[in-house]
Each structure stands twice: as structure tokens, then as C-alpha cells.
Amino acid sequence: MPVKILMVCLGNICRSPLAEGILQSKLPNDLFLVDSAGTGGWHVGQEPDRRSILTAKNRGVDITQQRGRQFSKKDFDNFDYIYVMDQSNYKNVIALTSDATAKSKVKMILNELFPDQNMDVPDPYYGGQNGFENVYDMLDDACNLIAEKLLSKHT
């Protein structure tokens, strides 16, 4: 059974699809399953933002098959690790459970780079292409560390 990792942002069209694609590209598919979701349901069924698709494509990562979905309470049972992009996402996800084991699965993704600083991955939605490039770089750095940890723990 694969180790399951979930990336979560607000709408599941910008940051979490990038994080899903980046981490997926760093892990063997037979041992790890990476998915993404949003805390809001506005973009359910939609493909990622065209700027996320372009940014990923320019870096050799294809996220065109992804479709938006909303985070649900079942995700606590279905995933081993849940990485959120910002403090608002963290609060929204944690609010769906009172179970300490479930809460322990939820982590701020940039804490991988900056332990215990609870820094947000900025939402690039209302900005230009450069914001997506910056977010990709942050997520790539964080996913490098996540992949190293997962591979050393689960292989």
C-alpha cells in the first residue's frame, strides 16, 4: 500500500496542484501517492490555473491531468501526511477534526524549510506569472526535503 501525501491550499488550482506535481516528480509512483485538495469548493472539477500549468510545464512537470477537489474529513483517514500552504488553510483543515492523531498529520509545508516559523506560501492567484515562478521555487525546495524524508523513512 502506497504512502499517501495530500497538498492543500484554498482553491486547489494554484499552489497545491504545483506542490502535488512537484512532489510526485520526486517520488516513485509505486510507493507513494500524491494528491491535492482545496479548503474551498469553487474550483471542483476544474484543471489547475493556466499559469500553474505553464510554470510546471516550463520546469518539466505536467499537471494538466489534475482536477480540483475540496478537502473533506475523510482525507484524515485516507492520507498519511497533509501539507497545507498557509495558516488559513491550516485552521480550516484542523477545524474539521478533534482527533489528535488526525491533527498530527497536518503540517505547514514551509516548516520543512523554516522549522516552526509557520510561514505562508503566498497565493499567486491575483498576481502575474512571476508570482507562480516564485511559488514553484519555494515548493520545489520544500518538496526536495519532504521527498528525502519520505524516501529515507519508507524505502
Tab-separated table of C-alpha atoms in Angstrom:
chain	number	residue	atom	x	y	z
A	1	MET	CA	0.000	0.000	0.000
A	2	PRO	CA	1.491	3.343	-1.007
A	3	VAL	CA	2.285	6.155	1.418
A	4	LYS	CA	-0.283	8.892	0.742
A	5	ILE	CA	0.517	12.602	0.821
A	6	LEU	CA	-2.036	15.396	0.367
A	7	MET	CA	-1.236	19.016	-0.542
A	8	VAL	CA	-3.865	21.597	0.452
A	9	CYS	CA	-4.453	25.235	-0.481
A	10	LEU	CA	-7.541	27.430	-0.791
A	11	GLY	CA	-8.969	26.694	-4.237
A	12	ASN	CA	-6.830	23.759	-5.431
A	13	ILE	CA	-5.875	25.481	-8.681
A	14	CYS	CA	-2.574	27.287	-7.947
A	15	ARG	CA	-0.343	26.213	-5.061
A	16	SER	CA	-1.476	22.709	-4.144
A	17	PRO	CA	-1.533	21.431	-7.761
A	18	LEU	CA	2.049	22.689	-8.136
A	19	ALA	CA	3.051	21.034	-4.860
A	20	GLU	CA	1.356	17.785	-5.918
A	21	GLY	CA	3.109	17.731	-9.290
A	22	ILE	CA	6.492	18.690	-7.864
A	23	LEU	CA	6.472	16.079	-5.087
A	24	GLN	CA	5.081	13.411	-7.414
A	25	SER	CA	8.004	14.029	-9.771
A	26	LYS	CA	10.461	13.311	-6.945
A	27	LEU	CA	8.953	10.051	-5.646
A	28	PRO	CA	8.437	6.590	-7.148
A	29	ASN	CA	4.749	6.180	-8.085
A	30	ASP	CA	4.630	2.572	-6.924
A	31	LEU	CA	5.485	3.546	-3.324
A	32	PHE	CA	3.900	6.972	-2.962
A	33	LEU	CA	0.593	8.572	-3.934
A	34	VAL	CA	0.429	12.367	-4.003
A	35	ASP	CA	-2.841	14.273	-4.330
A	36	SER	CA	-4.123	17.789	-3.686
A	37	ALA	CA	-7.283	19.498	-2.486
A	38	GLY	CA	-8.646	22.918	-1.622
A	39	THR	CA	-10.385	24.069	1.524
A	40	GLY	CA	-12.949	25.834	-0.677
A	41	GLY	CA	-15.132	24.212	-3.311
A	42	TRP	CA	-15.216	26.904	-6.015
A	43	HIS	CA	-12.979	25.033	-8.479
A	44	VAL	CA	-14.103	21.411	-8.011
A	45	GLY	CA	-13.619	19.527	-11.275
A	46	GLN	CA	-11.552	22.272	-12.908
A	47	GLU	CA	-7.983	21.937	-14.131
A	48	PRO	CA	-5.254	23.987	-12.431
A	49	ASP	CA	-4.838	27.674	-13.232
A	50	ARG	CA	-3.221	28.114	-16.660
A	51	ARG	CA	-0.325	29.967	-15.012
A	52	SER	CA	0.350	26.987	-12.716
A	53	ILE	CA	0.205	24.656	-15.716
A	54	LEU	CA	2.649	26.854	-17.652
A	55	THR	CA	5.043	27.231	-14.729
A	56	ALA	CA	5.095	23.484	-14.107
A	57	LYS	CA	5.451	22.700	-17.824
A	58	ASN	CA	8.438	25.059	-18.100
A	59	ARG	CA	10.087	23.025	-15.325
A	60	GLY	CA	9.289	19.645	-16.839
A	61	VAL	CA	6.270	18.802	-14.651
A	62	ASP	CA	2.877	18.027	-16.208
A	63	ILE	CA	-0.131	18.883	-14.016
A	64	THR	CA	-2.754	19.016	-16.779
A	65	GLN	CA	-4.470	15.801	-15.648
A	66	GLN	CA	-5.218	17.161	-12.173
A	67	ARG	CA	-8.737	18.310	-11.295
A	68	GLY	CA	-9.754	20.421	-8.333
A	69	ARG	CA	-11.464	18.857	-5.374
A	70	GLN	CA	-12.448	20.002	-1.913
A	71	PHE	CA	-10.772	18.748	1.250
A	72	SER	CA	-13.050	16.543	3.325
A	73	LYS	CA	-12.955	14.949	6.750
A	74	LYS	CA	-12.341	11.560	5.068
A	75	ASP	CA	-8.934	12.837	3.949
A	76	PHE	CA	-7.681	12.432	7.515
A	77	ASP	CA	-8.295	8.672	7.179
A	78	ASN	CA	-7.079	8.400	3.591
A	79	PHE	CA	-3.744	10.262	3.883
A	80	ASP	CA	-0.623	9.733	5.965
A	81	TYR	CA	0.699	13.291	5.544
A	82	ILE	CA	-1.223	16.512	4.891
A	83	TYR	CA	0.733	19.621	3.921
A	84	VAL	CA	-1.045	22.982	3.910
A	85	MET	CA	0.147	26.125	2.133
A	86	ASP	CA	-0.779	28.782	4.693
A	87	GLN	CA	-2.102	29.430	8.184
A	88	SER	CA	-5.664	29.955	6.963
A	89	ASN	CA	-5.604	26.539	5.251
A	90	TYR	CA	-4.167	25.046	8.443
A	91	LYS	CA	-7.002	26.454	10.578
A	92	ASN	CA	-9.659	25.334	8.085
A	93	VAL	CA	-8.280	21.785	7.904
A	94	ILE	CA	-7.721	21.410	11.662
A	95	ALA	CA	-11.272	22.675	12.318
A	96	LEU	CA	-12.642	19.525	10.659
A	97	THR	CA	-11.363	17.191	13.367
A	98	SER	CA	-10.866	16.970	17.105
A	99	ASP	CA	-8.813	13.797	16.789
A	100	ALA	CA	-5.204	14.306	17.939
A	101	THR	CA	-3.842	11.658	15.539
A	102	ALA	CA	-5.534	13.331	12.586
A	103	LYS	CA	-4.277	16.764	13.662
A	104	SER	CA	-0.724	15.436	13.896
A	105	LYS	CA	-0.788	14.639	10.156
A	106	VAL	CA	-1.279	18.319	9.231
A	107	LYS	CA	1.838	20.401	8.685
A	108	MET	CA	2.700	23.772	7.201
A	109	ILE	CA	4.730	22.963	4.087
A	110	LEU	CA	7.287	25.748	4.523
A	111	ASN	CA	8.112	24.464	8.017
A	112	GLU	CA	10.196	21.927	6.099
A	113	LEU	CA	12.487	24.809	5.096
A	114	PHE	CA	11.923	27.107	8.074
A	115	PRO	CA	11.103	24.900	11.086
A	116	ASP	CA	8.390	26.198	13.425
A	117	GLN	CA	8.130	29.570	11.646
A	118	ASN	CA	4.690	28.807	10.147
A	119	MET	CA	5.415	30.856	7.035
A	120	ASP	CA	2.783	31.052	4.313
A	121	VAL	CA	3.289	30.121	0.684
A	122	PRO	CA	1.891	33.297	-0.908
A	123	ASP	CA	-1.195	32.832	-3.060
A	124	PRO	CA	-0.166	33.896	-6.587
A	125	TYR	CA	-3.724	33.946	-7.972
A	126	TYR	CA	-4.175	37.731	-8.181
A	127	GLY	CA	-0.625	38.420	-9.366
A	128	GLY	CA	1.328	37.814	-12.527
A	129	GLN	CA	3.338	34.900	-13.851
A	130	ASN	CA	6.341	35.855	-11.719
A	131	GLY	CA	4.392	35.026	-8.550
A	132	PHE	CA	3.795	31.499	-9.849
A	133	GLU	CA	7.516	31.114	-10.594
A	134	ASN	CA	8.393	32.213	-7.049
A	135	VAL	CA	5.831	29.838	-5.540
A	136	TYR	CA	7.200	26.984	-7.669
A	137	ASP	CA	10.724	27.643	-6.372
A	138	MET	CA	9.560	27.665	-2.731
A	139	LEU	CA	7.558	24.482	-3.184
A	140	ASP	CA	10.373	22.778	-5.068
A	141	ASP	CA	12.780	23.475	-2.199
A	142	ALA	CA	10.267	22.231	0.389
A	143	CYS	CA	9.403	19.145	-1.689
A	144	ASN	CA	13.087	18.246	-2.014
A	145	LEU	CA	13.269	17.959	1.780
A	146	ILE	CA	9.918	16.171	2.032
A	147	ALA	CA	10.981	13.646	-0.610
A	148	GLU	CA	14.286	12.992	1.176
A	149	LYS	CA	12.475	12.377	4.474
A	150	LEU	CA	9.818	10.162	2.906
A	151	LEU	CA	12.324	8.109	0.947
A	152	SER	CA	14.550	7.551	3.964
A	153	LYS	CA	11.573	6.609	6.174
A	154	HIS	CA	9.556	4.486	3.740
A	155	THR	CA	12.063	2.738	1.447
